[in-house]
PDB file of C-alpha atoms in Angstrom:
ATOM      1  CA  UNK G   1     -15.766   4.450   5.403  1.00  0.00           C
ATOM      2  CA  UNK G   2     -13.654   2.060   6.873  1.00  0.00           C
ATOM      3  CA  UNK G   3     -10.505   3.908   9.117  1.00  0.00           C
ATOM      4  CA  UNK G   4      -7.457   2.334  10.671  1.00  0.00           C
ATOM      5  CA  UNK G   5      -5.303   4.552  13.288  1.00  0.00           C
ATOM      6  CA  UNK G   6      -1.720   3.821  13.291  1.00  0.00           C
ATOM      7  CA  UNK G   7       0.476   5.106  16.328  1.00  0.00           C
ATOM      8  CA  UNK G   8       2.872   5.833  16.674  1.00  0.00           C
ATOM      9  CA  UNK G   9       3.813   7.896  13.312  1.00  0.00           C
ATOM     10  CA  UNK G  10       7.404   8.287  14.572  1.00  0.00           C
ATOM     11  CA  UNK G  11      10.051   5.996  16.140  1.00  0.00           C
ATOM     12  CA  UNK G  12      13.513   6.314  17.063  1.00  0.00           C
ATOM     13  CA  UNK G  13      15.016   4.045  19.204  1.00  0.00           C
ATOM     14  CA  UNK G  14      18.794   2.508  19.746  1.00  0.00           C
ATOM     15  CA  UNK G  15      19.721  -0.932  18.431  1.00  0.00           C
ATOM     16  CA  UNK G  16      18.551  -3.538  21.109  1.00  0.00           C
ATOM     17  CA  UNK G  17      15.215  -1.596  22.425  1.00  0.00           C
ATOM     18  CA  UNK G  18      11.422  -3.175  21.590  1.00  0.00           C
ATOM     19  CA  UNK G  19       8.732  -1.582  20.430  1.00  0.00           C
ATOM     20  CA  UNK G  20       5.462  -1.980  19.617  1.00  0.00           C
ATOM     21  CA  UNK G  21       3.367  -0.279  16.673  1.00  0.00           C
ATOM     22  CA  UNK G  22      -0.862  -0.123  17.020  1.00  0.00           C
ATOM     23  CA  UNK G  23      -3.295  -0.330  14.401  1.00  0.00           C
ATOM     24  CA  UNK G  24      -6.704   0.528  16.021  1.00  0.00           C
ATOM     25  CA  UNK G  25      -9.930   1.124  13.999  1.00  0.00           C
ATOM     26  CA  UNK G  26     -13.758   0.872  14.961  1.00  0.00           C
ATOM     27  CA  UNK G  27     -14.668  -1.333  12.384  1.00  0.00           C
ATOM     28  CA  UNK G  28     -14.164  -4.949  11.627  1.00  0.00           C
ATOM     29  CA  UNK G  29     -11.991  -6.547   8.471  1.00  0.00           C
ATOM     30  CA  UNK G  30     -11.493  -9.711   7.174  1.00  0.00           C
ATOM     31  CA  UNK G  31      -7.648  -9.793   7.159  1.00  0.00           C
ATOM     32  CA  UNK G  32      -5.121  -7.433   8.190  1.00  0.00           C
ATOM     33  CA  UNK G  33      -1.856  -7.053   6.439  1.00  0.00           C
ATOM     34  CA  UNK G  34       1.809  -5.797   7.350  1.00  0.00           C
ATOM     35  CA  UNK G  35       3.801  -4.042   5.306  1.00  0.00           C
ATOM     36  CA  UNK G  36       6.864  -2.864   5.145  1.00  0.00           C
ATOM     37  CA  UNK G  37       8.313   0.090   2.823  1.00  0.00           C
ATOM     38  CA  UNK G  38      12.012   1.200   1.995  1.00  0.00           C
ATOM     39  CA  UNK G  39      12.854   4.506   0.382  1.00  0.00           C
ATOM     40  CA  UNK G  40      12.590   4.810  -3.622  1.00  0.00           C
ATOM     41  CA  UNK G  41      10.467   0.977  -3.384  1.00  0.00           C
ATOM     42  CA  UNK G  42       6.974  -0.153  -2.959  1.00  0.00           C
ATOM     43  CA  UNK G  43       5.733  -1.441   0.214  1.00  0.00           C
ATOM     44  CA  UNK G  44       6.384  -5.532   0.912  1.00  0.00           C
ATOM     45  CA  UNK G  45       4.066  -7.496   2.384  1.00  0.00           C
ATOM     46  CA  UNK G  46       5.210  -9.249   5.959  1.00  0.00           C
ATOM     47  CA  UNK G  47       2.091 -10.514   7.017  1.00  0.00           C
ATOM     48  CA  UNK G  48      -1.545 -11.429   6.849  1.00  0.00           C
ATOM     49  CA  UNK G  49      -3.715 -12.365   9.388  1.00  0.00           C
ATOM     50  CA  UNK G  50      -7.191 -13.424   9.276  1.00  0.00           C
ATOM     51  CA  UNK G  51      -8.212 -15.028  12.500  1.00  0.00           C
ATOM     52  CA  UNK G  52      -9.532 -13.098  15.778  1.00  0.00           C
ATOM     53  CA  UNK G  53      -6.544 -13.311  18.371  1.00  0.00           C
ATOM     54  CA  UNK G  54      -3.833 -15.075  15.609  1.00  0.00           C
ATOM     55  CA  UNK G  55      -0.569 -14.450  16.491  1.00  0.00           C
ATOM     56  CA  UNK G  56       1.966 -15.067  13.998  1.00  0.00           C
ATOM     57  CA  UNK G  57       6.081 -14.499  14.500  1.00  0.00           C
ATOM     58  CA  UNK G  58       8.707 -13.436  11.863  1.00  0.00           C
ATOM     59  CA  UNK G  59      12.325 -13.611  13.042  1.00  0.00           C
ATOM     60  CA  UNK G  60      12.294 -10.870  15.784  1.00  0.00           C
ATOM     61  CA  UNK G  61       8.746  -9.803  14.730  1.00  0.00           C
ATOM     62  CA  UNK G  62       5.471 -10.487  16.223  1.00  0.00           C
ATOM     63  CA  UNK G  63       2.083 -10.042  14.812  1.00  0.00           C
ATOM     64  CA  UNK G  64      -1.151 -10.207  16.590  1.00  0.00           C
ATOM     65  CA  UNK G  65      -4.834  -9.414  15.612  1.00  0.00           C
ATOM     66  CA  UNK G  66      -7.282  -8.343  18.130  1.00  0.00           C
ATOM     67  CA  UNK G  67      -9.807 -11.113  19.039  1.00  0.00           C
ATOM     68  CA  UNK G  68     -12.694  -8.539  17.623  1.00  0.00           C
ATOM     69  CA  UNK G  69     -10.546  -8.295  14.068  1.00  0.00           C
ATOM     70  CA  UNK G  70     -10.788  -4.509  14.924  1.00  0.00           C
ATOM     71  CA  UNK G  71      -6.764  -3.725  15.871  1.00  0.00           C
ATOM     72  CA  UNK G  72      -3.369  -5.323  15.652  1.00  0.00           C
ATOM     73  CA  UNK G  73      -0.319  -4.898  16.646  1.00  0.00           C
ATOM     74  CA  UNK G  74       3.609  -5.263  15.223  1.00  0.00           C
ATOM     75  CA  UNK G  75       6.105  -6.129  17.892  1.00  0.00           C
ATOM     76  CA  UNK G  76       9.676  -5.830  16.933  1.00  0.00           C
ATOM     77  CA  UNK G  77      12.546  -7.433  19.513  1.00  0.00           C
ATOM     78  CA  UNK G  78      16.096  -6.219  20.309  1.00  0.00           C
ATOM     79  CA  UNK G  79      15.178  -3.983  16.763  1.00  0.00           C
ATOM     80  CA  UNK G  80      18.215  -3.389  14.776  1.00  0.00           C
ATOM     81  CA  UNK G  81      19.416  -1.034  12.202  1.00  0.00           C
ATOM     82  CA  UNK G  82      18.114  -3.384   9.597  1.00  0.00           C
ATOM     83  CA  UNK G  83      14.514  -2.934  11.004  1.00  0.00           C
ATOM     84  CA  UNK G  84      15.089   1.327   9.956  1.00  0.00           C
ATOM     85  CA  UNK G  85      11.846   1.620   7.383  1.00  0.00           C
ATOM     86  CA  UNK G  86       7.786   2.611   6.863  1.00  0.00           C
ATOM     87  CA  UNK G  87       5.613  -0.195   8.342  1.00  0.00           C
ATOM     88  CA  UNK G  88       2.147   0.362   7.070  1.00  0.00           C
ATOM     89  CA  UNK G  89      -1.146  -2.193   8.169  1.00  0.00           C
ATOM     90  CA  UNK G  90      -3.649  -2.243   6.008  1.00  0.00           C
ATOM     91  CA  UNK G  91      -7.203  -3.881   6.572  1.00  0.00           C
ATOM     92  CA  UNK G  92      -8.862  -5.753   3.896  1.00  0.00           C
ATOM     93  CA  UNK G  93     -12.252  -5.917   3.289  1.00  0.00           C
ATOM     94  CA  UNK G  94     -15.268  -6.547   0.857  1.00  0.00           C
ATOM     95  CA  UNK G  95     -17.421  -4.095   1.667  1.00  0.00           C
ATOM     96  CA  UNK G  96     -20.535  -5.953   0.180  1.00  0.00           C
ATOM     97  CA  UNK G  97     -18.800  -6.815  -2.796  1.00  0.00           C
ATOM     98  CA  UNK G  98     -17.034  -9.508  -4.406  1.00  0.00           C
ATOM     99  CA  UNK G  99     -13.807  -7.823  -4.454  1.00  0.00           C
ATOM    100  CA  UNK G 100     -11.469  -6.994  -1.284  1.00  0.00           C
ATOM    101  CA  UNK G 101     -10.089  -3.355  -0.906  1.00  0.00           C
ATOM    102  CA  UNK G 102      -7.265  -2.392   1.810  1.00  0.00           C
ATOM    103  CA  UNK G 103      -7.254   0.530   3.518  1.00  0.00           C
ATOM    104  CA  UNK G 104      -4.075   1.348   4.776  1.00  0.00           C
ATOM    105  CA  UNK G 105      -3.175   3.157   8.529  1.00  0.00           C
ATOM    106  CA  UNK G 106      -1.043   6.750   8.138  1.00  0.00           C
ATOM    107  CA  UNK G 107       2.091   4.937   8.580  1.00  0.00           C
ATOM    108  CA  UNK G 108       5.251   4.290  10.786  1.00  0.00           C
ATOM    109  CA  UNK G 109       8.742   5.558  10.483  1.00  0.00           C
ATOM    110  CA  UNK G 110      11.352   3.713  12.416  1.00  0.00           C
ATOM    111  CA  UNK G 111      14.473   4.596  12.982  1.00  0.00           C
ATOM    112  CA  UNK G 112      16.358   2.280  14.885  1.00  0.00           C
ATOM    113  CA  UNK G 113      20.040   4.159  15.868  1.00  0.00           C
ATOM    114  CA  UNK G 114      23.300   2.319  15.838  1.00  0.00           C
TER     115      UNK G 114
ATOM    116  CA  UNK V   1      12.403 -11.332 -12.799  1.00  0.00           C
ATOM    117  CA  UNK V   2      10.339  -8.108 -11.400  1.00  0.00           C
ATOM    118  CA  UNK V   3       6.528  -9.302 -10.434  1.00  0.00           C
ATOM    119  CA  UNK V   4       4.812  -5.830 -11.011  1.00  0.00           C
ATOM    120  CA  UNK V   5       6.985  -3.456 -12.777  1.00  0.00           C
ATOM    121  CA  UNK V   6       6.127   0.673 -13.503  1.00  0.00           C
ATOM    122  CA  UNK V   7       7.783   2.778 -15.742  1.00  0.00           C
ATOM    123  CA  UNK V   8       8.688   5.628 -15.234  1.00  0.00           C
ATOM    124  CA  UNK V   9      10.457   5.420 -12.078  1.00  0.00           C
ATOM    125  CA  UNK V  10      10.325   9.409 -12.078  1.00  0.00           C
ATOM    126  CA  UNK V  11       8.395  11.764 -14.322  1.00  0.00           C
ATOM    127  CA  UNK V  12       9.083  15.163 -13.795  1.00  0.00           C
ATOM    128  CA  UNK V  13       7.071  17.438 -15.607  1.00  0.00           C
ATOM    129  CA  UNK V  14       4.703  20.853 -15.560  1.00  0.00           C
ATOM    130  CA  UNK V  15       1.458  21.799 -15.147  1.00  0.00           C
ATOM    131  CA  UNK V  16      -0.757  21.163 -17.601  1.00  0.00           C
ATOM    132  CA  UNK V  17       0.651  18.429 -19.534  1.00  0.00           C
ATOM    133  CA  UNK V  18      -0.058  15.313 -19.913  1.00  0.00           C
ATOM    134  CA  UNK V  19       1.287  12.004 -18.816  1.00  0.00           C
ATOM    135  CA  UNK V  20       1.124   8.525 -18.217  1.00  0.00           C
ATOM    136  CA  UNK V  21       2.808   5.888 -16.166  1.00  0.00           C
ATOM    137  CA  UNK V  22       2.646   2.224 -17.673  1.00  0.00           C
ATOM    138  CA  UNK V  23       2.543  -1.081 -15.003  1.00  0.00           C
ATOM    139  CA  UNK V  24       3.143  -4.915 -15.579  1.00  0.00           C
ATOM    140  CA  UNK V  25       2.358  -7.447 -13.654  1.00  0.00           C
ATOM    141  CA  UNK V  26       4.083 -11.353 -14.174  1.00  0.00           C
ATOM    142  CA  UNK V  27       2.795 -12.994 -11.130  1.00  0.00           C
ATOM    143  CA  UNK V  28      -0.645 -14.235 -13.104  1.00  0.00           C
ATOM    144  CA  UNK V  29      -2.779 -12.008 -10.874  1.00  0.00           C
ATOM    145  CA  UNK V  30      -6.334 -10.982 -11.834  1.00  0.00           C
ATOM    146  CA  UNK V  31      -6.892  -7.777 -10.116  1.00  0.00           C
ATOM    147  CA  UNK V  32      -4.827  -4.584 -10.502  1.00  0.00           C
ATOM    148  CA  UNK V  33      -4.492  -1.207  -8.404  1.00  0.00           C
ATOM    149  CA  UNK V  34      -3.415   1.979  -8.721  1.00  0.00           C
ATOM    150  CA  UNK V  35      -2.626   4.014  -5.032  1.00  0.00           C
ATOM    151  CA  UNK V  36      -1.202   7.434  -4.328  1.00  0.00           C
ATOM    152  CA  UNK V  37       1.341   8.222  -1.517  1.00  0.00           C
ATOM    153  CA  UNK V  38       1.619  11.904  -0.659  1.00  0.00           C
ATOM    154  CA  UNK V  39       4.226  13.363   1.194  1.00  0.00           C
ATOM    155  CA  UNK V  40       2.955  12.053   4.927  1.00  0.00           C
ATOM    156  CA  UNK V  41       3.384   8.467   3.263  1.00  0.00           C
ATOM    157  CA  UNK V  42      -0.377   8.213   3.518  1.00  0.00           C
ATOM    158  CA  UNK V  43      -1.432   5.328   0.881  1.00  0.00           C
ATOM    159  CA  UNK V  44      -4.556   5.816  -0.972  1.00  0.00           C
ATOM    160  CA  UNK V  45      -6.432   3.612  -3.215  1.00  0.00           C
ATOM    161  CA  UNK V  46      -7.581   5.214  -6.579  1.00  0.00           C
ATOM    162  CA  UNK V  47      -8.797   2.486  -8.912  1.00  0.00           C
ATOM    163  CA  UNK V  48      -8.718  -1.425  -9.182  1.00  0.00           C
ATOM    164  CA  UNK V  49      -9.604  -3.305 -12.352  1.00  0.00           C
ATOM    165  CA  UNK V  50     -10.453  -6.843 -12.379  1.00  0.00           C
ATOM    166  CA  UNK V  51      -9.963  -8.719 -15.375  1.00  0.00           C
ATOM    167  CA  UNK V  52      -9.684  -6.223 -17.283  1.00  0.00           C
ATOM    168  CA  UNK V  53     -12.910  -4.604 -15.922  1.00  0.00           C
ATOM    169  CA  UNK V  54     -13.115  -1.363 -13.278  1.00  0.00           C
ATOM    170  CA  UNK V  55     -14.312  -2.169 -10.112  1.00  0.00           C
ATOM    171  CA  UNK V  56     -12.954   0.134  -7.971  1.00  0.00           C
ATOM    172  CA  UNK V  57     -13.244   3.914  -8.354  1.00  0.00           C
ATOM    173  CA  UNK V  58     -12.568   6.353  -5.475  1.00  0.00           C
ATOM    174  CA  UNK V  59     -12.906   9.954  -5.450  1.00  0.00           C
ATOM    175  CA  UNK V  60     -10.297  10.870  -7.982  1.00  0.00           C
ATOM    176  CA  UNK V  61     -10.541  13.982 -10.355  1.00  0.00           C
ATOM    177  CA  UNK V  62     -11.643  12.941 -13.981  1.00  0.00           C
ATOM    178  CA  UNK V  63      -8.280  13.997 -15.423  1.00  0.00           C
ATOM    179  CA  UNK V  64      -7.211  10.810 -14.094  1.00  0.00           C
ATOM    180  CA  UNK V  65      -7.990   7.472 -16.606  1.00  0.00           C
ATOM    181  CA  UNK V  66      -7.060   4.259 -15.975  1.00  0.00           C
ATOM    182  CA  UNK V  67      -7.087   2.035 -18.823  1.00  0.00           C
ATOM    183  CA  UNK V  68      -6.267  -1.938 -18.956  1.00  0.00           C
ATOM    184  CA  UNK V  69      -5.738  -3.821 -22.307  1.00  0.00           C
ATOM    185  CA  UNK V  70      -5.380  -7.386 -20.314  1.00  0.00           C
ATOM    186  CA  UNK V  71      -5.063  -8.524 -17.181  1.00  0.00           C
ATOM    187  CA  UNK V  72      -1.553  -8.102 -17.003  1.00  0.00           C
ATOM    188  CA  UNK V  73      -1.238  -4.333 -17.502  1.00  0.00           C
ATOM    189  CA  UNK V  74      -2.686  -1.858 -15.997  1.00  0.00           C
ATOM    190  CA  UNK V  75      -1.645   2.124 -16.939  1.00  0.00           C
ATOM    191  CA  UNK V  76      -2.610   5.682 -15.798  1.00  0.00           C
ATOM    192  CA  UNK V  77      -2.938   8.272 -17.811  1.00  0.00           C
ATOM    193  CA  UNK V  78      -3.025  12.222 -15.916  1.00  0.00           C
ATOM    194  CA  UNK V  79      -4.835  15.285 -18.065  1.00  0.00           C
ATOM    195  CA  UNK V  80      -4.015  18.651 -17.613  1.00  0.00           C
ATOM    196  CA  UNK V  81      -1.678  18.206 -14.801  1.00  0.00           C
ATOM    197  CA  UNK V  82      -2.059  20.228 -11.791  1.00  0.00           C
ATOM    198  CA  UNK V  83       0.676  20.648  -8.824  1.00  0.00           C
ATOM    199  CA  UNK V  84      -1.818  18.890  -6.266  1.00  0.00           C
ATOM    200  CA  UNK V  85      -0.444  15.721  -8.309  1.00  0.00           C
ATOM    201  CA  UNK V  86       2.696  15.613  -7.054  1.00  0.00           C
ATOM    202  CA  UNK V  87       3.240  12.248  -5.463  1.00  0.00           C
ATOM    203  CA  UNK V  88       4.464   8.847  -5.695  1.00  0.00           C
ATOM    204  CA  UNK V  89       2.070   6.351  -7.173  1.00  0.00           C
ATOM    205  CA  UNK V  90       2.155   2.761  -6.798  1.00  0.00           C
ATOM    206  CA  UNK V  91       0.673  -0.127  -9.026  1.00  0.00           C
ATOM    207  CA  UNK V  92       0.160  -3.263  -7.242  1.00  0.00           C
ATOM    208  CA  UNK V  93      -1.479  -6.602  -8.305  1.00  0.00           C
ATOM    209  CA  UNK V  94      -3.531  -9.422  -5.781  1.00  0.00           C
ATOM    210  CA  UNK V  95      -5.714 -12.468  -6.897  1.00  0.00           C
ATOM    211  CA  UNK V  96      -9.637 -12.005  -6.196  1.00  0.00           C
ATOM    212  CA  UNK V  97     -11.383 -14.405  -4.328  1.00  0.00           C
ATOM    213  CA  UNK V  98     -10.719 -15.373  -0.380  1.00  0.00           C
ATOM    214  CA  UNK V  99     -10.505 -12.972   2.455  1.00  0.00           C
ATOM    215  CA  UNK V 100      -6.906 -12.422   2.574  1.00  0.00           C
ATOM    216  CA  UNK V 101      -6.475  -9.664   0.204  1.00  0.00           C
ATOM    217  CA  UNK V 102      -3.177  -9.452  -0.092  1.00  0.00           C
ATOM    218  CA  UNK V 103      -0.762  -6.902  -2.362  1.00  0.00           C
ATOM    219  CA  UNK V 104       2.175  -6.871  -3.838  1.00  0.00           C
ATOM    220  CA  UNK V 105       3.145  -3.661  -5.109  1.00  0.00           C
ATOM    221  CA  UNK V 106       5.350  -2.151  -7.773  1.00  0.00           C
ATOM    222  CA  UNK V 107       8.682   0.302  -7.157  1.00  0.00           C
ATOM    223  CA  UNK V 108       6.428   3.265  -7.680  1.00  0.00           C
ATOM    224  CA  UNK V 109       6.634   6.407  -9.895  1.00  0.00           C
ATOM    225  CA  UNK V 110       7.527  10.058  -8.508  1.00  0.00           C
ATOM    226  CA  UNK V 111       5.477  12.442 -10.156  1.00  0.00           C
ATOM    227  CA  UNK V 112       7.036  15.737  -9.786  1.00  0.00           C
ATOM    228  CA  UNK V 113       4.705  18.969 -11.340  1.00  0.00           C
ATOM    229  CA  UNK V 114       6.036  22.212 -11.528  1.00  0.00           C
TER     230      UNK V 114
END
């Protein structure tokens, strides 16, 4: 069974602070995904990445996968009261079949503070 | 336009009825999911069909049958309805093939049992 650790499960912060979120797990996957969920809606998807040590940016946001395609992480800069939600990763994989599966981590919930 | 759509958006409802939540997908997509969200957040895959065909079927209690009449829709329908069911559920779509995997996911449906 494939397992991804998220950490922290709880942020609050004050506009204009980074942080960083981890996704750890023991086992590899062939992409890992970023999402990120509002109250009342489904989660959106903010990034893939597929490549050991890839580093992608969005905005304020930084993205990295682990040169092992074992963990990742979601850095967030000067975070602002926009940034307030659920981010969830979510590693995709096969599994010996033809079809991908995700498995999401437990979750994030920022709060960035005004 | 809304690429995966679920109706209801809330469903309240008690024990021992039965239910079902319908889903819609207009992005051309191949592959549809249903997930659970309990109250942690914690995102768990139940079932994916592929064209119309099941291909992914996790430990979920037989009350629970997924049924898809094209590749477009994908519904859920919940026998005897217990108040362990309580939770949001999500449809999302993704086209099969590649490593990427990626989701896009529908506003969800809070199931409410009482």
């Amino acid at each position: 069974t494939q397992l991804l650790e998220q950490s922290p499960q709880f942020l609050s912060i004050q506009e204009g602070e980074n942080l960083t979120v981890y996704c750890n797990s023991s086992s590899v996957f062939s992409s890992l995904q970023w999402y990120r969920q509002e109250p009342g809606e489904g989660p959106v998807l903010l990034v893939t990445v597929v490549t050991g040590g890839e580093v992608k940016k969005l905005k304020r946001l930084t993205f990295q996968f682990g040169d092992a395609r074992k963990d990742s992480s979601l850095h967030i800069t000067a975070a602002q009261p926009g940034d307030t939600g659920l981010y969830l990763c979510a590693g995709g994989w096969a599994g010996g079949t033809s079809y991908g599966k995700l498995t999401f981590g437990q979750g994030t919930i920022l709060t960035v503070h005004p | 336009d809304t690429a995966v759509s679920q109706t209801p958006k809330y469903l309240v409802t008690q024990m021992g009825n039965d239910k079902s939540i319908k889903c819609e997908q207009n992005l051309g997509h191949d592959t549809m999911y249903w997930y659970k969200q309990d109250s942690k957040k914690f995102l768990k895959i139940m079932f994916s069909y592929n064209n119309k065909e099941l291909i992914i079927n996790e430990t979920v209690p037989n009350r629970f049958s997924p049924k898809s009449p094209d590749k477009a829709h994908l519904n859920l329908h919940i026998n005897s309805l217990e108040l362990g069911d309580s939770a949001v559920y999500f449809c999302a779509s993704s086209q099969a093939g590649g490593i990427r995997y990626e989701q896009y996911f529908g506003p969800g449906t809070r199931l409410t049992v009482t």
